[in-house]
C-alpha cells in the first residue's frame, strides 16, 4: 500500500530514557520493514526533565514536548499512548488512556502490584493494547516456538531460564528509579525475571506452582537484587529460574534451555542470531547439537529484515513487535503479549514475593 494511503496514527510517548529511544526507533522504522496500513507520527513526547527531553525530541523527530501526561492522554488528536515511564506511573497513565479510548502500549512489568495489574486489564479491555515483551520477537526465539509447536521436542521435561546482568554492581546506578521500591515496585523480579517468565509462558505454557528466594546484596536497598525459583508447569515439566543484577561478567545474558523426549533447545541473547538444537530422533551415530543461524531462509522475520546470513540486533525486536501489533490491529485480531498476558506474569511476580517471605511453595492455580 503506498504510504500516501496509509492511516496516520498520532503517537504520544510518555518517558524519554533508554527504553524511550528503543520505542522511538521502532515507530520510525516499522514502516520500512512491515507493510501495514498505518503510518506512525511522532506527535508528542512527554517527560519532566526538560533538559533531557529537548535533545531527545530533536534527535528522534518528536514534534511537540509536554511535561504533564494528563494533558497528553486526553488530547483528541492522539490515537496511541505509549508508556515508557518508571513502573509507578504505568497504572495511572494506562487506565486514563484506556478510558479516553486510546490504543495503549506499555512497558513491562505491567504494574507495581497484582491488584494494579488487574485494574489495568479491566480498564484496557475495550481498547487494543500491547506490553513490550520484545524478546518474543527475537527470530531465534520465534523459531524455537515453531519447533516446539511442531512437536520436535516431544514431551518437555525441563525448562531452565537465567537472566543476568551486572548493573547492580555499579554504584552510579544506586540512586536511579529502578532501585527504589516506590518507583519500581520490585528490583530484579520486575526488571529481568518478568522477561524470562513471559518467555516461559510463551514457549512452555502455564506455571502452576513455585518456590522462590530473593536476596538483596546492597545494604539499605529496598528492592531485590537476585531471585531464584523452582516451578512446576501445567504440561508436567519442571523448571528453574535465576535472575540477578549481580551477574558480574554478564552484560545481558538472557538464556533458556529446554529438554524434551525428542530433543533440546538452547538460546542466549548475547548471541541472539543463533539457536542450538539437538534432535534425539536421529540415528545415535548422527546425534549432536546444532548451532543454527536464524537469519533465514524460512526463519521468522527473515522476509522483513535482511538476506540470509545478515545478523540483526536488539532494536529489531521492538520493530517486529510493533509490526506484528499493527498487522493484528489491521486484521482485527488479538495481539500477544497484551495486558492479559502481562497479568499472568504479574501473578508469578506476586507469588515470588509471597513465597520468598514465607519460605514455602505457592500454588498459582
Short mmCIF file of C-alpha atoms in Angstrom, two decimals:
data_model
loop_
_atom_site.label_atom_id
_atom_site.label_comp_id
_atom_site.label_asym_id
_atom_site.label_seq_id
_atom_site.Cartn_x
_atom_site.Cartn_y
_atom_site.Cartn_z
CA UNK A 1 0.00 0.00 0.00
CA UNK A 2 1.54 3.39 -0.98
CA UNK A 3 2.49 5.49 2.04
CA UNK A 4 0.10 8.23 0.93
CA UNK A 5 -2.85 5.91 1.51
CA UNK A 6 -1.81 4.79 4.96
CA UNK A 7 -3.81 5.81 8.01
CA UNK A 8 -1.81 8.18 10.15
CA UNK A 9 -1.68 7.33 13.85
CA UNK A 10 -0.59 10.14 16.15
CA UNK A 11 1.56 8.83 18.99
CA UNK A 12 2.16 10.31 22.42
CA UNK A 13 5.10 8.70 24.23
CA UNK A 14 5.43 9.32 27.95
CA UNK A 15 9.03 8.80 29.07
CA UNK A 16 12.33 9.66 27.46
CA UNK A 17 15.01 7.33 28.84
CA UNK A 18 16.80 4.35 27.33
CA UNK A 19 13.64 2.42 26.57
CA UNK A 20 12.05 5.52 25.05
CA UNK A 21 14.83 5.52 22.48
CA UNK A 22 14.08 1.89 21.62
CA UNK A 23 10.37 2.70 21.19
CA UNK A 24 11.10 5.85 19.16
CA UNK A 25 13.28 3.86 16.79
CA UNK A 26 10.54 1.25 16.35
CA UNK A 27 7.97 3.92 15.49
CA UNK A 28 10.40 5.47 12.99
CA UNK A 29 11.45 2.18 11.38
CA UNK A 30 8.40 -0.08 11.40
CA UNK A 31 7.12 1.15 8.03
CA UNK A 32 10.46 0.33 6.42
CA UNK A 33 10.19 -3.37 7.30
CA UNK A 34 6.47 -4.16 7.70
CA UNK A 35 3.73 -3.47 5.18
CA UNK A 36 0.82 -2.32 7.33
CA UNK A 37 -1.93 0.23 6.60
CA UNK A 38 -0.65 2.58 9.31
CA UNK A 39 1.85 5.43 9.39
CA UNK A 40 3.04 6.31 12.90
CA UNK A 41 3.52 10.04 13.54
CA UNK A 42 5.71 11.08 16.47
CA UNK A 43 3.29 13.75 17.67
CA UNK A 44 4.29 14.47 21.27
CA UNK A 45 6.83 13.25 23.81
CA UNK A 46 6.20 13.82 27.49
CA UNK A 47 8.62 13.99 30.41
CA UNK A 48 9.52 16.01 33.49
CA UNK A 49 13.20 16.67 32.74
CA UNK A 50 13.20 19.41 30.10
CA UNK A 51 16.99 19.35 29.76
CA UNK A 52 16.85 15.72 28.60
CA UNK A 53 13.50 15.93 26.85
CA UNK A 54 14.51 18.61 24.33
CA UNK A 55 17.54 16.82 22.84
CA UNK A 56 15.62 13.53 22.82
CA UNK A 57 12.78 15.11 20.85
CA UNK A 58 15.18 16.75 18.43
CA UNK A 59 17.19 13.59 17.82
CA UNK A 60 14.24 11.30 17.20
CA UNK A 61 11.86 13.73 15.47
CA UNK A 62 9.13 14.22 18.07
CA UNK A 63 7.07 17.24 17.04
CA UNK A 64 5.95 18.53 20.46
CA UNK A 65 7.11 18.46 24.07
CA UNK A 66 4.87 18.20 27.12
CA UNK A 67 5.52 17.88 30.85
CA UNK A 68 2.03 16.85 32.03
CA UNK A 69 0.97 13.35 30.95
CA UNK A 70 -2.65 14.03 31.93
CA UNK A 71 -2.87 16.67 29.20
CA UNK A 72 -1.47 14.24 26.67
CA UNK A 73 -3.80 11.27 27.23
CA UNK A 74 -6.93 13.39 26.90
CA UNK A 75 -5.95 15.04 23.60
CA UNK A 76 -8.44 14.21 20.82
CA UNK A 77 -5.69 14.18 18.16
CA UNK A 78 -3.77 11.32 19.86
CA UNK A 79 -4.60 7.74 18.87
CA UNK A 80 -1.79 5.83 20.64
CA UNK A 81 -0.36 6.38 24.12
CA UNK A 82 2.98 4.66 24.67
CA UNK A 83 4.11 4.29 28.29
CA UNK A 84 7.89 4.22 28.78
CA UNK A 85 7.98 5.57 32.33
CA UNK A 86 9.05 4.24 35.72
CA UNK A 87 6.72 1.42 36.78
CA UNK A 88 4.82 3.51 39.33
CA UNK A 89 3.24 5.52 36.52
CA UNK A 90 2.15 2.59 34.37
CA UNK A 91 -1.23 2.09 36.02
CA UNK A 92 -2.48 5.70 36.25
CA UNK A 93 -1.42 6.51 32.69
CA UNK A 94 -2.71 3.27 31.16
CA UNK A 95 -6.07 3.49 32.93
CA UNK A 96 -6.58 7.13 31.96
CA UNK A 97 -5.55 6.49 28.35
CA UNK A 98 -7.80 3.42 28.02
CA UNK A 99 -10.76 5.32 29.46
CA UNK A 100 -10.08 8.03 26.89
CA UNK A 101 -10.35 5.37 24.17
CA UNK A 102 -6.69 5.35 23.18
CA UNK A 103 -4.65 2.41 21.96
CA UNK A 104 -2.32 1.69 24.88
CA UNK A 105 1.25 0.39 24.65
CA UNK A 106 3.03 -0.23 27.95
CA UNK A 107 6.48 -1.29 29.11
CA UNK A 108 6.90 -4.26 31.39
CA UNK A 109 6.31 -5.16 34.15
CA UNK A 110 2.68 -4.16 33.76
CA UNK A 111 2.28 -2.69 37.26
CA UNK A 112 3.67 -2.25 40.75
CA UNK A 113 1.29 -4.82 42.22
CA UNK A 114 -1.04 -7.61 41.19
CA UNK A 115 -4.11 -5.56 42.16
CA UNK A 116 -2.94 -2.66 40.00
CA UNK A 117 -2.39 -5.03 37.10
CA UNK A 118 -5.94 -6.43 37.41
CA UNK A 119 -7.36 -2.90 37.32
CA UNK A 120 -5.29 -2.10 34.24
CA UNK A 121 -6.51 -5.21 32.42
CA UNK A 122 -10.14 -4.34 33.18
CA UNK A 123 -9.68 -0.74 32.01
CA UNK A 124 -7.88 -1.71 28.79
CA UNK A 125 -10.29 -4.49 27.79
CA UNK A 126 -12.22 -2.30 25.28
CA UNK A 127 -9.09 -0.96 23.51
CA UNK A 128 -6.21 -2.56 21.58
CA UNK A 129 -3.23 -2.94 23.89
CA UNK A 130 0.35 -4.19 23.92
CA UNK A 131 3.03 -4.91 26.51
CA UNK A 132 6.60 -4.62 25.25
CA UNK A 133 7.79 -8.17 25.94
CA UNK A 134 10.07 -7.73 22.96
CA UNK A 135 12.10 -10.92 23.39
CA UNK A 136 9.18 -12.91 21.95
CA UNK A 137 10.13 -11.31 18.60
CA UNK A 138 13.77 -12.44 18.56
CA UNK A 139 13.76 -14.61 15.39
CA UNK A 140 15.62 -17.44 17.14
CA UNK A 141 13.03 -17.49 19.94
CA UNK A 142 10.14 -17.34 17.48
CA UNK A 143 11.75 -20.26 15.61
CA UNK A 144 12.11 -22.18 18.88
CA UNK A 145 8.37 -21.68 19.39
CA UNK A 146 7.75 -23.07 15.90
CA UNK A 147 9.83 -26.19 16.59
CA UNK A 148 8.06 -26.77 19.91
CA UNK A 149 4.62 -26.37 18.32
CA UNK A 150 5.67 -28.89 15.62
CA UNK A 151 6.41 -31.41 18.37
CA UNK A 152 10.14 -31.51 17.66
CA UNK A 153 10.95 -31.66 21.39
CA UNK A 154 8.30 -34.23 22.26
CA UNK A 155 7.30 -34.31 25.93
CA UNK A 156 9.07 -31.49 27.75
CA UNK A 157 10.90 -32.49 30.93
CA UNK A 158 13.00 -29.49 31.93
CA UNK A 159 12.79 -25.73 31.37
CA UNK A 160 15.70 -23.63 32.64
CA UNK A 161 15.98 -19.87 32.35
CA UNK A 162 18.58 -17.37 33.51
CA UNK A 163 18.74 -13.60 33.12
CA UNK A 164 21.92 -11.99 34.43
CA UNK A 165 23.49 -8.58 34.17
CA UNK A 166 25.90 -6.67 36.38
CA UNK A 167 24.05 -3.37 36.71
CA UNK A 168 23.56 -3.73 40.48
CA UNK A 169 27.31 -3.77 41.00
CA UNK A 170 27.59 -0.25 39.53
CA UNK A 171 27.44 2.36 42.35
CA UNK A 172 26.46 5.11 39.90
CA UNK A 173 23.08 3.44 39.34
CA UNK A 174 22.17 3.09 43.00
CA UNK A 175 20.05 6.24 43.06
CA UNK A 176 18.07 5.58 39.87
CA UNK A 177 14.34 4.72 39.97
CA UNK A 178 14.91 1.04 39.23
CA UNK A 179 16.46 0.65 42.69
CA UNK A 180 13.60 2.31 44.60
CA UNK A 181 10.56 0.25 45.60
CA UNK A 182 8.25 3.28 45.46
CA UNK A 183 9.07 3.80 41.79
CA UNK A 184 9.80 0.26 40.58
CA UNK A 185 7.69 -1.95 42.86
CA UNK A 186 10.45 -4.55 42.91
CA UNK A 187 14.03 -4.95 41.79
CA UNK A 188 15.35 -7.71 39.57
CA UNK A 189 11.99 -9.50 39.83
CA UNK A 190 10.12 -6.93 37.75
CA UNK A 191 13.12 -5.81 35.71
CA UNK A 192 14.63 -9.09 34.49
CA UNK A 193 12.66 -12.03 35.85
CA UNK A 194 9.48 -10.73 34.21
CA UNK A 195 11.07 -11.23 30.78
CA UNK A 196 12.07 -14.85 31.32
CA UNK A 197 8.73 -15.69 32.93
CA UNK A 198 6.91 -14.28 29.89
CA UNK A 199 9.12 -16.37 27.59
CA UNK A 200 8.36 -19.45 29.69
CA UNK A 201 4.62 -18.87 29.23
CA UNK A 202 5.20 -18.31 25.51
CA UNK A 203 7.34 -21.42 24.98
CA UNK A 204 6.29 -23.90 27.67
CA UNK A 205 2.88 -22.86 28.97
CA UNK A 206 1.38 -22.09 32.34
CA UNK A 207 3.28 -22.18 35.65
CA UNK A 208 1.16 -23.86 38.34
CA UNK A 209 3.37 -23.78 41.44
CA UNK A 210 6.63 -22.18 42.59
CA UNK A 211 9.07 -21.90 45.43
CA UNK A 212 11.27 -18.80 45.45
CA UNK A 213 14.00 -16.98 47.29
CA UNK A 214 15.13 -13.40 46.78
CA UNK A 215 18.18 -11.58 48.06
CA UNK A 216 19.46 -8.02 48.31
CA UNK A 217 23.23 -7.52 48.28
CA UNK A 218 23.42 -3.73 48.69
CA UNK A 219 22.98 -2.51 52.29
CA UNK A 220 19.88 -0.37 52.76
CA UNK A 221 18.40 -1.11 49.33
CA UNK A 222 14.65 -1.81 49.49
CA UNK A 223 14.36 -3.94 46.34
CA UNK A 224 15.60 -7.42 45.46
CA UNK A 225 18.93 -7.81 43.65
CA UNK A 226 18.61 -11.53 42.88
CA UNK A 227 15.86 -14.12 42.62
CA UNK A 228 15.89 -17.91 42.37
CA UNK A 229 12.85 -20.11 41.90
CA UNK A 230 11.76 -23.66 41.18
CA UNK A 231 8.49 -24.20 39.33
CA UNK A 232 6.01 -26.81 38.13
CA UNK A 233 4.38 -26.30 34.71
CA UNK A 234 0.89 -27.39 33.67
CA UNK A 235 2.41 -29.65 30.97
CA UNK A 236 4.14 -31.75 33.63
CA UNK A 237 7.62 -30.33 33.21
CA UNK A 238 9.67 -28.76 35.97
CA UNK A 239 11.71 -25.58 35.74
CA UNK A 240 14.21 -23.31 37.37
CA UNK A 241 14.70 -19.56 37.02
CA UNK A 242 17.50 -17.28 38.12
CA UNK A 243 17.69 -13.51 37.72
CA UNK A 244 20.39 -11.24 39.11
CA UNK A 245 21.75 -7.75 38.73
CA UNK A 246 24.98 -9.05 40.25
CA UNK A 247 25.88 -11.48 37.47
CA UNK A 248 29.30 -9.90 37.11
CA UNK A 249 30.73 -10.69 33.69
CA UNK A 250 27.29 -10.80 32.05
CA UNK A 251 26.05 -7.80 30.08
CA UNK A 252 22.61 -9.07 29.06
CA UNK A 253 22.62 -12.85 29.43
CA UNK A 254 19.05 -13.96 28.80
CA UNK A 255 19.21 -17.76 28.45
CA UNK A 256 16.75 -20.61 28.23
CA UNK A 257 17.32 -24.34 27.81
CA UNK A 258 14.54 -26.85 27.17
CA UNK A 259 14.94 -30.64 27.32
CA UNK A 260 12.29 -32.95 25.90
CA UNK A 261 11.87 -36.60 24.95
CA UNK A 262 12.77 -35.86 21.31
CA UNK A 263 15.32 -33.07 21.62
CA UNK A 264 16.79 -29.96 23.22
CA UNK A 265 16.79 -26.22 22.53
CA UNK A 266 19.20 -23.66 23.97
CA UNK A 267 19.32 -19.86 23.44
CA UNK A 268 21.46 -17.00 24.75
CA UNK A 269 20.52 -13.41 23.87
CA UNK A 270 24.18 -12.41 23.93
CA UNK A 271 24.37 -14.47 20.70
CA UNK A 272 20.86 -13.60 19.62
CA UNK A 273 21.01 -14.77 15.99
CA UNK A 274 21.75 -18.38 16.95
CA UNK A 275 19.62 -21.21 18.31
CA UNK A 276 21.10 -24.51 19.50
CA UNK A 277 19.09 -27.62 18.64
CA UNK A 278 19.63 -31.29 19.42
CA UNK A 279 17.49 -33.86 17.59
CA UNK A 280 17.27 -37.04 19.65
CA UNK A 281 15.21 -38.80 16.94
CA UNK A 282 18.19 -39.08 14.58
CA UNK A 283 20.28 -42.27 14.49
CA UNK A 284 22.53 -42.39 17.56
CA UNK A 285 25.67 -42.07 15.48
CA UNK A 286 24.41 -38.81 13.95
CA UNK A 287 23.05 -37.13 17.06
CA UNK A 288 24.77 -33.88 18.03
CA UNK A 289 24.00 -30.31 18.98
CA UNK A 290 23.49 -27.98 16.02
CA UNK A 291 24.19 -24.27 16.12
CA UNK A 292 21.60 -22.78 13.77
CA UNK A 293 22.00 -19.27 12.35
CA UNK A 294 18.42 -17.96 12.45
CA UNK A 295 18.61 -15.30 9.76
CA UNK A 296 16.75 -17.16 7.02
CA UNK A 297 15.77 -18.71 4.76
CA UNK A 298 12.37 -19.72 6.09
CA UNK A 299 13.01 -18.28 9.55
CA UNK A 300 10.76 -15.83 11.42
CA UNK A 301 11.13 -12.25 10.17
CA UNK A 302 13.73 -13.19 7.54
CA UNK A 303 11.43 -11.70 4.90
CA UNK A 304 11.15 -8.46 6.88
CA UNK A 305 14.79 -7.71 7.54
CA UNK A 306 17.99 -8.72 5.71
CA UNK A 307 19.20 -11.51 3.43
CA UNK A 308 20.15 -14.86 5.00
CA UNK A 309 23.37 -14.68 6.99
CA UNK A 310 23.00 -10.97 7.79
CA UNK A 311 22.60 -10.52 11.54
CA UNK A 312 20.01 -8.31 13.23
CA UNK A 313 20.15 -6.63 16.64
CA UNK A 314 18.23 -5.61 19.76
CA UNK A 315 16.34 -2.80 18.04
CA UNK A 316 14.74 -5.20 15.56
CA UNK A 317 12.85 -6.95 18.36
CA UNK A 318 10.93 -3.73 19.05
CA UNK A 319 10.35 -3.10 15.33
CA UNK A 320 8.96 -6.62 14.91
CA UNK A 321 6.77 -6.24 18.00
CA UNK A 322 5.23 -3.07 16.59
CA UNK A 323 4.96 -4.54 13.10
CA UNK A 324 3.06 -7.55 14.40
CA UNK A 325 0.86 -5.30 16.53
CA UNK A 326 -0.10 -3.12 13.56
CA UNK A 327 -0.80 -6.24 11.47
CA UNK A 328 -3.08 -7.62 14.20
CA UNK A 329 -4.77 -4.22 14.55
CA UNK A 330 -5.49 -4.05 10.83
CA UNK A 331 -6.92 -7.59 10.82
CA UNK A 332 -8.98 -7.11 13.98
CA UNK A 333 -7.00 -9.84 15.74
CA UNK A 334 -5.87 -10.01 19.38
CA UNK A 335 -2.18 -9.22 19.78
CA UNK A 336 0.14 -11.05 22.18
CA UNK A 337 1.75 -10.14 24.54
CA UNK A 338 -1.08 -7.91 25.74
CA UNK A 339 -2.25 -6.70 29.16
CA UNK A 340 -3.93 -10.03 29.92
CA UNK A 341 -0.69 -11.90 29.15
CA UNK A 342 1.25 -9.49 31.34
CA UNK A 343 -1.22 -10.13 34.17
CA UNK A 344 -0.17 -13.81 34.12
CA UNK A 345 3.42 -12.68 34.55
CA UNK A 346 2.39 -10.31 37.35
CA UNK A 347 0.74 -13.23 39.17
CA UNK A 348 4.07 -15.05 39.12
CA UNK A 349 5.98 -11.98 40.34
CA UNK A 350 3.49 -11.61 43.19
CA UNK A 351 3.84 -15.30 44.04
CA UNK A 352 7.64 -14.97 44.05
CA UNK A 353 7.47 -12.27 46.70
CA UNK A 354 4.97 -14.23 48.80
CA UNK A 355 6.97 -17.43 48.53
CA UNK A 356 10.24 -15.71 49.42
CA UNK A 357 8.67 -14.13 52.51
CA UNK A 358 7.06 -17.37 53.69
CA UNK A 359 9.87 -19.64 52.51
CA UNK A 360 7.30 -22.03 51.09
CA UNK A 361 5.64 -23.25 47.89
CA UNK A 362 2.87 -21.10 46.40
CA UNK A 363 0.10 -22.54 44.22
CA UNK A 364 -0.93 -20.40 41.24
CA UNK A 365 -4.00 -22.41 40.17
#
